[in-house]
Amino acid sequence: MGSQTGKKALELGVGTGRVAIELARAGVSVWGIDNSTFMLNVLGRN
């Protein structure tokens, strides 16, 4: 993906954070929301 430092992203339905984590590794500032408390807890462990 290359460096994406300084860019921002909003992921709707973040789930386990698979995409959000990869974006963050590339330097993107990521905000994710999900209506499932269970999935947000899973994301917190990732």
PDB file of N, CA and C in Angstrom, residues 13-46:
ATOM      1  N   GLY A  13     -18.892  -0.245  10.225  1.00  0.00           N
ATOM      2  CA  GLY A  13     -18.966  -1.694  10.374  1.00  0.00           C
ATOM      3  C   GLY A  13     -17.581  -2.291  10.480  1.00  0.00           C
ATOM      4  N   VAL A  14     -16.776  -1.739  11.379  1.00  0.00           N
ATOM      5  CA  VAL A  14     -15.362  -2.097  11.494  1.00  0.00           C
ATOM      6  C   VAL A  14     -15.138  -3.566  11.865  1.00  0.00           C
ATOM      7  N   GLY A  15     -16.095  -4.180  12.527  1.00  0.00           N
ATOM      8  CA  GLY A  15     -15.972  -5.603  12.861  1.00  0.00           C
ATOM      9  C   GLY A  15     -14.714  -5.917  13.650  1.00  0.00           C
ATOM     10  N   THR A  16     -13.922  -6.845  13.164  1.00  0.00           N
ATOM     11  CA  THR A  16     -12.700  -7.259  13.863  1.00  0.00           C
ATOM     12  C   THR A  16     -11.540  -6.306  13.629  1.00  0.00           C
ATOM     13  N   GLY A  17     -11.724  -5.339  12.742  1.00  0.00           N
ATOM     14  CA  GLY A  17     -10.681  -4.356  12.492  1.00  0.00           C
ATOM     15  C   GLY A  17      -9.655  -4.764  11.460  1.00  0.00           C
ATOM     16  N   ARG A  18      -9.930  -5.821  10.716  1.00  0.00           N
ATOM     17  CA  ARG A  18      -8.957  -6.319   9.736  1.00  0.00           C
ATOM     18  C   ARG A  18      -8.486  -5.214   8.789  1.00  0.00           C
ATOM     19  N   VAL A  19      -9.404  -4.467   8.219  1.00  0.00           N
ATOM     20  CA  VAL A  19      -9.040  -3.396   7.283  1.00  0.00           C
ATOM     21  C   VAL A  19      -8.457  -2.206   8.035  1.00  0.00           C
ATOM     22  N   ALA A  20      -9.086  -1.831   9.148  1.00  0.00           N
ATOM     23  CA  ALA A  20      -8.624  -0.675   9.930  1.00  0.00           C
ATOM     24  C   ALA A  20      -7.189  -0.864  10.414  1.00  0.00           C
ATOM     25  N   ILE A  21      -6.853  -2.062  10.831  1.00  0.00           N
ATOM     26  CA  ILE A  21      -5.502  -2.344  11.321  1.00  0.00           C
ATOM     27  C   ILE A  21      -4.483  -2.171  10.199  1.00  0.00           C
ATOM     28  N   GLU A  22      -4.793  -2.676   9.013  1.00  0.00           N
ATOM     29  CA  GLU A  22      -3.869  -2.527   7.881  1.00  0.00           C
ATOM     30  C   GLU A  22      -3.709  -1.065   7.485  1.00  0.00           C
ATOM     31  N   LEU A  23      -4.794  -0.310   7.508  1.00  0.00           N
ATOM     32  CA  LEU A  23      -4.703   1.117   7.203  1.00  0.00           C
ATOM     33  C   LEU A  23      -3.828   1.828   8.229  1.00  0.00           C
ATOM     34  N   ALA A  24      -4.027   1.508   9.500  1.00  0.00           N
ATOM     35  CA  ALA A  24      -3.235   2.138  10.563  1.00  0.00           C
ATOM     36  C   ALA A  24      -1.756   1.798  10.411  1.00  0.00           C
ATOM     37  N   ARG A  25      -1.457   0.574  10.029  1.00  0.00           N
ATOM     38  CA  ARG A  25      -0.056   0.182   9.809  1.00  0.00           C
ATOM     39  C   ARG A  25       0.584   0.995   8.684  1.00  0.00           C
ATOM     40  N   ALA A  26      -0.243   1.441   7.737  1.00  0.00           N
ATOM     41  CA  ALA A  26       0.260   2.237   6.615  1.00  0.00           C
ATOM     42  C   ALA A  26       0.341   3.722   6.963  1.00  0.00           C
ATOM     43  N   GLY A  27      -0.072   4.073   8.189  1.00  0.00           N
ATOM     44  CA  GLY A  27       0.050   5.459   8.621  1.00  0.00           C
ATOM     45  C   GLY A  27      -1.230   6.267   8.590  1.00  0.00           C
ATOM     46  N   VAL A  28      -2.347   5.628   8.248  1.00  0.00           N
ATOM     47  CA  VAL A  28      -3.635   6.315   8.192  1.00  0.00           C
ATOM     48  C   VAL A  28      -4.201   6.452   9.604  1.00  0.00           C
ATOM     49  N   SER A  29      -4.785   7.603   9.889  1.00  0.00           N
ATOM     50  CA  SER A  29      -5.510   7.805  11.143  1.00  0.00           C
ATOM     51  C   SER A  29      -6.914   7.252  10.929  1.00  0.00           C
ATOM     52  N   VAL A  30      -7.259   6.173  11.639  1.00  0.00           N
ATOM     53  CA  VAL A  30      -8.501   5.450  11.368  1.00  0.00           C
ATOM     54  C   VAL A  30      -9.486   5.583  12.523  1.00  0.00           C
ATOM     55  N   TRP A  31     -10.726   5.887  12.169  1.00  0.00           N
ATOM     56  CA  TRP A  31     -11.849   5.834  13.100  1.00  0.00           C
ATOM     57  C   TRP A  31     -12.757   4.728  12.602  1.00  0.00           C
ATOM     58  N   GLY A  32     -13.180   3.839  13.497  1.00  0.00           N
ATOM     59  CA  GLY A  32     -14.075   2.769  13.104  1.00  0.00           C
ATOM     60  C   GLY A  32     -15.267   2.705  14.035  1.00  0.00           C
ATOM     61  N   ILE A  33     -16.439   2.437  13.470  1.00  0.00           N
ATOM     62  CA  ILE A  33     -17.631   2.267  14.286  1.00  0.00           C
ATOM     63  C   ILE A  33     -18.319   0.961  13.912  1.00  0.00           C
ATOM     64  N   ASP A  34     -19.003   0.402  14.883  1.00  0.00           N
ATOM     65  CA  ASP A  34     -19.747  -0.828  14.669  1.00  0.00           C
ATOM     66  C   ASP A  34     -20.883  -0.849  15.677  1.00  0.00           C
ATOM     67  N   ASN A  35     -22.031  -1.379  15.301  1.00  0.00           N
ATOM     68  CA  ASN A  35     -23.152  -1.434  16.236  1.00  0.00           C
ATOM     69  C   ASN A  35     -23.133  -2.690  17.096  1.00  0.00           C
ATOM     70  N   SER A  36     -22.118  -3.529  16.944  1.00  0.00           N
ATOM     71  CA  SER A  36     -22.001  -4.753  17.728  1.00  0.00           C
ATOM     72  C   SER A  36     -20.946  -4.586  18.822  1.00  0.00           C
ATOM     73  N   THR A  37     -21.394  -4.573  20.062  1.00  0.00           N
ATOM     74  CA  THR A  37     -20.470  -4.482  21.188  1.00  0.00           C
ATOM     75  C   THR A  37     -19.509  -5.664  21.182  1.00  0.00           C
ATOM     76  N   PHE A  38     -20.006  -6.837  20.836  1.00  0.00           N
ATOM     77  CA  PHE A  38     -19.158  -8.027  20.784  1.00  0.00           C
ATOM     78  C   PHE A  38     -18.000  -7.822  19.806  1.00  0.00           C
ATOM     79  N   MET A  39     -18.304  -7.327  18.607  1.00  0.00           N
ATOM     80  CA  MET A  39     -17.255  -7.139  17.603  1.00  0.00           C
ATOM     81  C   MET A  39     -16.265  -6.064  18.032  1.00  0.00           C
ATOM     82  N   LEU A  40     -16.725  -5.023  18.699  1.00  0.00           N
ATOM     83  CA  LEU A  40     -15.811  -3.998  19.195  1.00  0.00           C
ATOM     84  C   LEU A  40     -14.883  -4.570  20.261  1.00  0.00           C
ATOM     85  N   ASN A  41     -15.385  -5.501  21.072  1.00  0.00           N
ATOM     86  CA  ASN A  41     -14.525  -6.167  22.054  1.00  0.00           C
ATOM     87  C   ASN A  41     -13.475  -7.031  21.358  1.00  0.00           C
ATOM     88  N   VAL A  42     -13.861  -7.703  20.275  1.00  0.00           N
ATOM     89  CA  VAL A  42     -12.904  -8.492  19.492  1.00  0.00           C
ATOM     90  C   VAL A  42     -11.842  -7.561  18.915  1.00  0.00           C
ATOM     91  N   LEU A  43     -12.263  -6.433  18.373  1.00  0.00           N
ATOM     92  CA  LEU A  43     -11.324  -5.456  17.822  1.00  0.00           C
ATOM     93  C   LEU A  43     -10.345  -4.995  18.888  1.00  0.00           C
ATOM     94  N   GLY A  44     -10.823  -4.764  20.085  1.00  0.00           N
ATOM     95  CA  GLY A  44      -9.953  -4.327  21.178  1.00  0.00           C
ATOM     96  C   GLY A  44      -8.850  -5.327  21.484  1.00  0.00           C
ATOM     97  N   ARG A  45      -9.111  -6.614  21.246  1.00  0.00           N
ATOM     98  CA  ARG A  45      -8.096  -7.652  21.474  1.00  0.00           C
ATOM     99  C   ARG A  45      -7.104  -7.731  20.320  1.00  0.00           C
ATOM    100  N   ASN A  46      -7.504  -7.236  19.138  1.00  0.00           N
ATOM    101  CA  ASN A  46      -6.620  -7.282  17.963  1.00  0.00           C
ATOM    102  C   ASN A  46      -5.684  -6.106  17.984  1.00  0.00           C
TER     103      ASN A  46
END
